[in-house]
Amino acid sequence: LEAQPDSTVCIIITLDGGPDMLKYKNVVFDFGNVIATFDEDYILGKFCDSPEDLELLRSAVFYNWAQLDEGTADYDTSIQHAKTLVPERLHDNVTDFFRNWHKYLQPIEEIWSLIRRLKEIGASVYILSNAPTHFADHADFYGIVQEFDGIVFSAPLVMAKPKPEIYQYLFDTYHLKPEESFFIDDKPENIASGQALGMDGYIFKGD
């Protein structure tokens, strides 16, 4: 993935295995596994000491993660319910996880470099990401967030990818034309939804 300016101050993105040159004014990024790696095992390992406890935590804290992303489950209520799914000795671990997991996503340096390069050449960059309210409130823990011209997280809006409404919200809120925008996400279904609305994209696989 490379970016460079052309004479019309658009963006040229060259994709391995894709079209040779496509011009866009805006680049839209997913967060988890695009801007930073969301590795369940790595994150959970920060909150427990044994493989057995890690699996207990996994089953408790991720039991309704999709609903947290969608904003259809209350975050604090989910903490209390998750505690009922583990032994009492892990109750503090559950609370610690829900309050601090956002600190342990691992930056993908190549994408951070691309974001900075895009800003250098005058491009507009945006985040469109499924994430719980907690992450939406703490995303600025990652300094790269300051580079973005607009940010859309799912849970505060009670809508989520791949449903088209959240893409339309991005376009309407920031006055973007889909055909002038390019989306980078790690899930094919999310790219497909963007394409259905006229926004091309690239399935990011970590390289």
PDB file of C-alpha atoms in Angstrom:
ATOM      1  CA  LEU A   1       0.000   0.000   0.000  1.00  0.00           C
ATOM      2  CA  GLU A   2       1.519   3.297  -1.074  1.00  0.00           C
ATOM      3  CA  ALA A   3       0.266   6.823  -1.436  1.00  0.00           C
ATOM      4  CA  GLN A   4       1.559   9.762  -3.421  1.00  0.00           C
ATOM      5  CA  PRO A   5       0.146  13.044  -4.703  1.00  0.00           C
ATOM      6  CA  ASP A   6      -0.676  13.659  -8.343  1.00  0.00           C
ATOM      7  CA  SER A   7      -1.237  16.877 -10.274  1.00  0.00           C
ATOM      8  CA  THR A   8      -4.910  17.093  -9.239  1.00  0.00           C
ATOM      9  CA  VAL A   9      -4.071  16.769  -5.523  1.00  0.00           C
ATOM     10  CA  CYS A  10      -5.940  13.489  -5.345  1.00  0.00           C
ATOM     11  CA  ILE A  11      -4.494  10.319  -3.863  1.00  0.00           C
ATOM     12  CA  ILE A  12      -3.015   7.494  -5.861  1.00  0.00           C
ATOM     13  CA  ILE A  13      -3.204   4.186  -4.045  1.00  0.00           C
ATOM     14  CA  THR A  14      -1.339   1.233  -5.506  1.00  0.00           C
ATOM     15  CA  LEU A  15      -2.542  -2.145  -4.283  1.00  0.00           C
ATOM     16  CA  ASP A  16      -0.750  -5.421  -4.839  1.00  0.00           C
ATOM     17  CA  GLY A  17      -3.008  -7.607  -6.916  1.00  0.00           C
ATOM     18  CA  GLY A  18      -5.486  -4.782  -7.512  1.00  0.00           C
ATOM     19  CA  PRO A  19      -5.913  -1.968 -10.020  1.00  0.00           C
ATOM     20  CA  ASP A  20      -2.691  -0.219 -10.942  1.00  0.00           C
ATOM     21  CA  MET A  21      -3.828   3.294 -10.069  1.00  0.00           C
ATOM     22  CA  LEU A  22      -7.011   4.605  -8.475  1.00  0.00           C
ATOM     23  CA  LYS A  23      -7.585   8.201  -7.444  1.00  0.00           C
ATOM     24  CA  TYR A  24      -9.310   9.198  -4.228  1.00  0.00           C
ATOM     25  CA  LYS A  25      -9.601  12.278  -2.044  1.00  0.00           C
ATOM     26  CA  ASN A  26     -10.396  10.451   1.198  1.00  0.00           C
ATOM     27  CA  VAL A  27      -9.095   7.295   2.862  1.00  0.00           C
ATOM     28  CA  VAL A  28     -11.212   5.608   5.531  1.00  0.00           C
ATOM     29  CA  PHE A  29      -9.629   3.227   8.038  1.00  0.00           C
ATOM     30  CA  ASP A  30     -11.029   0.570  10.319  1.00  0.00           C
ATOM     31  CA  PHE A  31      -9.299   0.590  13.722  1.00  0.00           C
ATOM     32  CA  GLY A  32      -9.019  -2.973  15.037  1.00  0.00           C
ATOM     33  CA  ASN A  33      -6.570  -5.052  12.983  1.00  0.00           C
ATOM     34  CA  VAL A  34      -5.919  -2.161  10.620  1.00  0.00           C
ATOM     35  CA  ILE A  35      -4.648   0.770  12.696  1.00  0.00           C
ATOM     36  CA  ALA A  36      -3.808  -1.490  15.624  1.00  0.00           C
ATOM     37  CA  THR A  37      -3.949  -5.216  16.215  1.00  0.00           C
ATOM     38  CA  PHE A  38      -6.797  -6.517  18.373  1.00  0.00           C
ATOM     39  CA  ASP A  39      -5.271  -9.779  19.614  1.00  0.00           C
ATOM     40  CA  GLU A  40      -7.553 -11.437  22.161  1.00  0.00           C
ATOM     41  CA  ASP A  41      -4.871 -13.671  23.658  1.00  0.00           C
ATOM     42  CA  TYR A  42      -2.371 -10.834  24.018  1.00  0.00           C
ATOM     43  CA  ILE A  43      -4.930  -8.530  25.614  1.00  0.00           C
ATOM     44  CA  LEU A  44      -6.378 -11.134  27.943  1.00  0.00           C
ATOM     45  CA  GLY A  45      -2.861 -12.096  29.007  1.00  0.00           C
ATOM     46  CA  LYS A  46      -2.485  -8.649  30.529  1.00  0.00           C
ATOM     47  CA  PHE A  47      -5.259  -9.434  32.997  1.00  0.00           C
ATOM     48  CA  CYS A  48      -4.533 -12.966  34.212  1.00  0.00           C
ATOM     49  CA  ASP A  49      -1.621 -15.281  34.969  1.00  0.00           C
ATOM     50  CA  SER A  50      -2.594 -18.727  33.703  1.00  0.00           C
ATOM     51  CA  PRO A  51      -3.963 -20.284  30.493  1.00  0.00           C
ATOM     52  CA  GLU A  52      -6.911 -21.621  32.456  1.00  0.00           C
ATOM     53  CA  ASP A  53      -7.857 -18.192  33.776  1.00  0.00           C
ATOM     54  CA  LEU A  54      -7.362 -16.702  30.326  1.00  0.00           C
ATOM     55  CA  GLU A  55     -10.022 -19.010  28.902  1.00  0.00           C
ATOM     56  CA  LEU A  56     -12.381 -18.256  31.766  1.00  0.00           C
ATOM     57  CA  LEU A  57     -11.953 -14.546  31.137  1.00  0.00           C
ATOM     58  CA  ARG A  58     -12.402 -14.966  27.395  1.00  0.00           C
ATOM     59  CA  SER A  59     -15.759 -16.682  27.771  1.00  0.00           C
ATOM     60  CA  ALA A  60     -16.935 -14.013  30.231  1.00  0.00           C
ATOM     61  CA  VAL A  61     -15.767 -10.733  28.713  1.00  0.00           C
ATOM     62  CA  PHE A  62     -16.450 -11.499  25.053  1.00  0.00           C
ATOM     63  CA  TYR A  63     -19.821 -13.198  25.505  1.00  0.00           C
ATOM     64  CA  ASN A  64     -21.735 -10.202  24.102  1.00  0.00           C
ATOM     65  CA  TRP A  65     -18.958  -8.230  22.383  1.00  0.00           C
ATOM     66  CA  ALA A  66     -20.952  -7.897  19.156  1.00  0.00           C
ATOM     67  CA  GLN A  67     -23.751  -6.213  21.094  1.00  0.00           C
ATOM     68  CA  LEU A  68     -21.256  -3.903  22.808  1.00  0.00           C
ATOM     69  CA  ASP A  69     -19.939  -2.959  19.365  1.00  0.00           C
ATOM     70  CA  GLU A  70     -23.485  -2.295  18.183  1.00  0.00           C
ATOM     71  CA  GLY A  71     -24.309  -0.230  21.253  1.00  0.00           C
ATOM     72  CA  THR A  72     -27.271  -2.486  22.054  1.00  0.00           C
ATOM     73  CA  ALA A  73     -25.745  -3.692  25.349  1.00  0.00           C
ATOM     74  CA  ASP A  74     -24.934  -1.428  28.270  1.00  0.00           C
ATOM     75  CA  TYR A  75     -21.222  -1.444  29.103  1.00  0.00           C
ATOM     76  CA  ASP A  76     -21.459  -1.286  32.898  1.00  0.00           C
ATOM     77  CA  THR A  77     -24.263  -3.853  32.997  1.00  0.00           C
ATOM     78  CA  SER A  78     -22.092  -6.154  30.877  1.00  0.00           C
ATOM     79  CA  ILE A  79     -19.286  -5.877  33.415  1.00  0.00           C
ATOM     80  CA  GLN A  80     -21.572  -6.991  36.210  1.00  0.00           C
ATOM     81  CA  HIS A  81     -22.943  -9.884  34.180  1.00  0.00           C
ATOM     82  CA  ALA A  82     -19.451 -10.998  33.123  1.00  0.00           C
ATOM     83  CA  LYS A  83     -18.524 -11.319  36.800  1.00  0.00           C
ATOM     84  CA  THR A  84     -21.278 -13.884  37.252  1.00  0.00           C
ATOM     85  CA  LEU A  85     -19.618 -16.062  34.619  1.00  0.00           C
ATOM     86  CA  VAL A  86     -16.281 -16.468  36.425  1.00  0.00           C
ATOM     87  CA  PRO A  87     -15.169 -17.549  39.920  1.00  0.00           C
ATOM     88  CA  GLU A  88     -15.203 -14.773  42.518  1.00  0.00           C
ATOM     89  CA  ARG A  89     -11.404 -14.718  42.573  1.00  0.00           C
ATOM     90  CA  LEU A  90     -11.515 -13.325  38.998  1.00  0.00           C
ATOM     91  CA  HIS A  91     -14.050 -10.560  39.623  1.00  0.00           C
ATOM     92  CA  ASP A  92     -11.356  -7.893  39.908  1.00  0.00           C
ATOM     93  CA  ASN A  93      -9.725  -9.217  36.753  1.00  0.00           C
ATOM     94  CA  VAL A  94     -12.988  -8.761  34.872  1.00  0.00           C
ATOM     95  CA  THR A  95     -13.342  -5.182  36.080  1.00  0.00           C
ATOM     96  CA  ASP A  96      -9.720  -4.441  35.262  1.00  0.00           C
ATOM     97  CA  PHE A  97     -10.177  -5.827  31.763  1.00  0.00           C
ATOM     98  CA  PHE A  98     -13.243  -3.761  30.970  1.00  0.00           C
ATOM     99  CA  ARG A  99     -11.639  -0.581  32.279  1.00  0.00           C
ATOM    100  CA  ASN A 100      -8.225  -0.988  30.646  1.00  0.00           C
ATOM    101  CA  TRP A 101      -8.299  -3.312  27.614  1.00  0.00           C
ATOM    102  CA  HIS A 102      -8.149  -0.330  25.263  1.00  0.00           C
ATOM    103  CA  LYS A 103      -4.489   0.209  26.220  1.00  0.00           C
ATOM    104  CA  TYR A 104      -3.294  -3.082  24.733  1.00  0.00           C
ATOM    105  CA  LEU A 105      -4.027  -2.881  21.048  1.00  0.00           C
ATOM    106  CA  GLN A 106      -0.703  -3.027  19.220  1.00  0.00           C
ATOM    107  CA  PRO A 107      -0.026  -0.292  16.634  1.00  0.00           C
ATOM    108  CA  ILE A 108       0.529  -1.447  13.061  1.00  0.00           C
ATOM    109  CA  GLU A 109       3.433   0.817  12.218  1.00  0.00           C
ATOM    110  CA  GLU A 110       3.119   0.529   8.432  1.00  0.00           C
ATOM    111  CA  ILE A 111      -0.433   1.865   8.601  1.00  0.00           C
ATOM    112  CA  TRP A 112       0.560   4.668  10.962  1.00  0.00           C
ATOM    113  CA  SER A 113       3.234   5.659   8.445  1.00  0.00           C
ATOM    114  CA  LEU A 114       0.674   5.561   5.634  1.00  0.00           C
ATOM    115  CA  ILE A 115      -1.719   7.782   7.603  1.00  0.00           C
ATOM    116  CA  ARG A 116       1.017  10.339   8.232  1.00  0.00           C
ATOM    117  CA  ARG A 117       2.062  10.225   4.581  1.00  0.00           C
ATOM    118  CA  LEU A 118      -1.507  10.810   3.455  1.00  0.00           C
ATOM    119  CA  LYS A 119      -1.780  13.822   5.742  1.00  0.00           C
ATOM    120  CA  GLU A 120       1.525  15.187   4.435  1.00  0.00           C
ATOM    121  CA  ILE A 121       0.186  15.235   0.890  1.00  0.00           C
ATOM    122  CA  GLY A 122      -3.071  16.896   1.907  1.00  0.00           C
ATOM    123  CA  ALA A 123      -5.400  13.910   1.945  1.00  0.00           C
ATOM    124  CA  SER A 124      -8.345  13.578   4.286  1.00  0.00           C
ATOM    125  CA  VAL A 125      -8.411  10.513   6.540  1.00  0.00           C
ATOM    126  CA  TYR A 126     -11.250   9.062   8.580  1.00  0.00           C
ATOM    127  CA  ILE A 127     -11.953   6.231  11.012  1.00  0.00           C
ATOM    128  CA  LEU A 128     -14.998   3.992  10.559  1.00  0.00           C
ATOM    129  CA  SER A 129     -14.852   1.277  13.188  1.00  0.00           C
ATOM    130  CA  ASN A 130     -17.039  -1.033  15.220  1.00  0.00           C
ATOM    131  CA  ALA A 131     -16.139  -0.470  18.863  1.00  0.00           C
ATOM    132  CA  PRO A 132     -17.800  -0.333  22.291  1.00  0.00           C
ATOM    133  CA  THR A 133     -18.534   3.012  23.939  1.00  0.00           C
ATOM    134  CA  HIS A 134     -15.526   2.524  26.211  1.00  0.00           C
ATOM    135  CA  PHE A 135     -13.141   2.471  23.271  1.00  0.00           C
ATOM    136  CA  ALA A 136     -14.869   5.410  21.626  1.00  0.00           C
ATOM    137  CA  ASP A 137     -14.247   7.362  24.841  1.00  0.00           C
ATOM    138  CA  HIS A 138     -10.578   6.334  25.059  1.00  0.00           C
ATOM    139  CA  ALA A 139      -9.398   6.051  21.450  1.00  0.00           C
ATOM    140  CA  ASP A 140      -7.231   9.134  21.916  1.00  0.00           C
ATOM    141  CA  PHE A 141      -4.942   6.912  24.016  1.00  0.00           C
ATOM    142  CA  TYR A 142      -3.413   6.287  20.573  1.00  0.00           C
ATOM    143  CA  GLY A 143      -1.752   9.465  19.365  1.00  0.00           C
ATOM    144  CA  ILE A 144      -2.399   8.658  15.716  1.00  0.00           C
ATOM    145  CA  VAL A 145      -6.072   9.438  16.294  1.00  0.00           C
ATOM    146  CA  GLN A 146      -5.179  13.125  16.329  1.00  0.00           C
ATOM    147  CA  GLU A 147      -4.319  12.886  12.636  1.00  0.00           C
ATOM    148  CA  PHE A 148      -7.869  12.087  11.542  1.00  0.00           C
ATOM    149  CA  ASP A 149     -10.328  14.536   9.995  1.00  0.00           C
ATOM    150  CA  GLY A 150     -13.319  12.602  11.267  1.00  0.00           C
ATOM    151  CA  ILE A 151     -14.086   9.581  13.435  1.00  0.00           C
ATOM    152  CA  VAL A 152     -17.113   7.301  13.504  1.00  0.00           C
ATOM    153  CA  PHE A 153     -17.370   4.583  16.145  1.00  0.00           C
ATOM    154  CA  SER A 154     -20.335   2.256  16.128  1.00  0.00           C
ATOM    155  CA  ALA A 155     -21.625   1.911  19.679  1.00  0.00           C
ATOM    156  CA  PRO A 156     -22.399   5.585  20.411  1.00  0.00           C
ATOM    157  CA  LEU A 157     -24.560   5.606  17.264  1.00  0.00           C
ATOM    158  CA  VAL A 158     -26.237   2.235  17.943  1.00  0.00           C
ATOM    159  CA  MET A 159     -25.341   1.092  14.445  1.00  0.00           C
ATOM    160  CA  ALA A 160     -22.494  -1.017  13.130  1.00  0.00           C
ATOM    161  CA  LYS A 161     -20.757  -2.345  10.046  1.00  0.00           C
ATOM    162  CA  PRO A 162     -21.610  -3.997   7.761  1.00  0.00           C
ATOM    163  CA  LYS A 163     -25.050  -2.371   7.850  1.00  0.00           C
ATOM    164  CA  PRO A 164     -25.235   0.475   5.324  1.00  0.00           C
ATOM    165  CA  GLU A 165     -26.580   3.058   7.767  1.00  0.00           C
ATOM    166  CA  ILE A 166     -23.222   3.627   9.454  1.00  0.00           C
ATOM    167  CA  TYR A 167     -21.480   4.156   6.113  1.00  0.00           C
ATOM    168  CA  GLN A 168     -24.149   6.656   5.102  1.00  0.00           C
ATOM    169  CA  TYR A 169     -23.691   8.393   8.454  1.00  0.00           C
ATOM    170  CA  LEU A 170     -19.976   8.788   7.661  1.00  0.00           C
ATOM    171  CA  PHE A 171     -20.708  10.190   4.200  1.00  0.00           C
ATOM    172  CA  ASP A 172     -23.404  12.583   5.409  1.00  0.00           C
ATOM    173  CA  THR A 173     -21.594  13.811   8.519  1.00  0.00           C
ATOM    174  CA  TYR A 174     -18.345  14.632   6.744  1.00  0.00           C
ATOM    175  CA  HIS A 175     -19.813  15.457   3.321  1.00  0.00           C
ATOM    176  CA  LEU A 176     -17.920  12.679   1.560  1.00  0.00           C
ATOM    177  CA  LYS A 177     -18.669  11.310  -1.883  1.00  0.00           C
ATOM    178  CA  PRO A 178     -18.383   7.508  -1.797  1.00  0.00           C
ATOM    179  CA  GLU A 179     -16.727   7.391  -5.215  1.00  0.00           C
ATOM    180  CA  GLU A 180     -13.991   9.739  -3.953  1.00  0.00           C
ATOM    181  CA  SER A 181     -13.329   7.634  -0.856  1.00  0.00           C
ATOM    182  CA  PHE A 182     -11.351   4.445  -0.270  1.00  0.00           C
ATOM    183  CA  PHE A 183     -11.926   2.080   2.651  1.00  0.00           C
ATOM    184  CA  ILE A 184      -9.361  -0.170   4.358  1.00  0.00           C
ATOM    185  CA  ASP A 185     -10.854  -2.870   6.602  1.00  0.00           C
ATOM    186  CA  ASP A 186      -9.865  -6.400   7.600  1.00  0.00           C
ATOM    187  CA  LYS A 187     -13.287  -7.967   6.976  1.00  0.00           C
ATOM    188  CA  PRO A 188     -14.558  -8.726   3.456  1.00  0.00           C
ATOM    189  CA  GLU A 189     -18.188  -8.132   4.409  1.00  0.00           C
ATOM    190  CA  ASN A 190     -17.375  -4.592   5.555  1.00  0.00           C
ATOM    191  CA  ILE A 191     -15.582  -3.801   2.308  1.00  0.00           C
ATOM    192  CA  ALA A 192     -18.509  -5.278   0.352  1.00  0.00           C
ATOM    193  CA  SER A 193     -20.993  -3.004   2.130  1.00  0.00           C
ATOM    194  CA  GLY A 194     -18.896   0.034   1.271  1.00  0.00           C
ATOM    195  CA  GLN A 195     -18.648  -1.051  -2.346  1.00  0.00           C
ATOM    196  CA  ALA A 196     -22.421  -1.464  -2.525  1.00  0.00           C
ATOM    197  CA  LEU A 197     -22.688   2.229  -1.655  1.00  0.00           C
ATOM    198  CA  GLY A 198     -20.027   3.251  -4.171  1.00  0.00           C
ATOM    199  CA  MET A 199     -16.919   3.320  -1.959  1.00  0.00           C
ATOM    200  CA  ASP A 200     -14.109   1.105  -3.144  1.00  0.00           C
ATOM    201  CA  GLY A 201     -11.903  -0.685  -0.642  1.00  0.00           C
ATOM    202  CA  TYR A 202      -9.133  -3.064   0.255  1.00  0.00           C
ATOM    203  CA  ILE A 203      -9.205  -6.072   2.562  1.00  0.00           C
ATOM    204  CA  PHE A 204      -6.216  -5.558   4.836  1.00  0.00           C
ATOM    205  CA  LYS A 205      -4.555  -8.788   5.916  1.00  0.00           C
ATOM    206  CA  GLY A 206      -1.727  -7.341   7.929  1.00  0.00           C
ATOM    207  CA  ASP A 207       0.732  -6.823   5.083  1.00  0.00           C
TER     208      ASP A 207
END
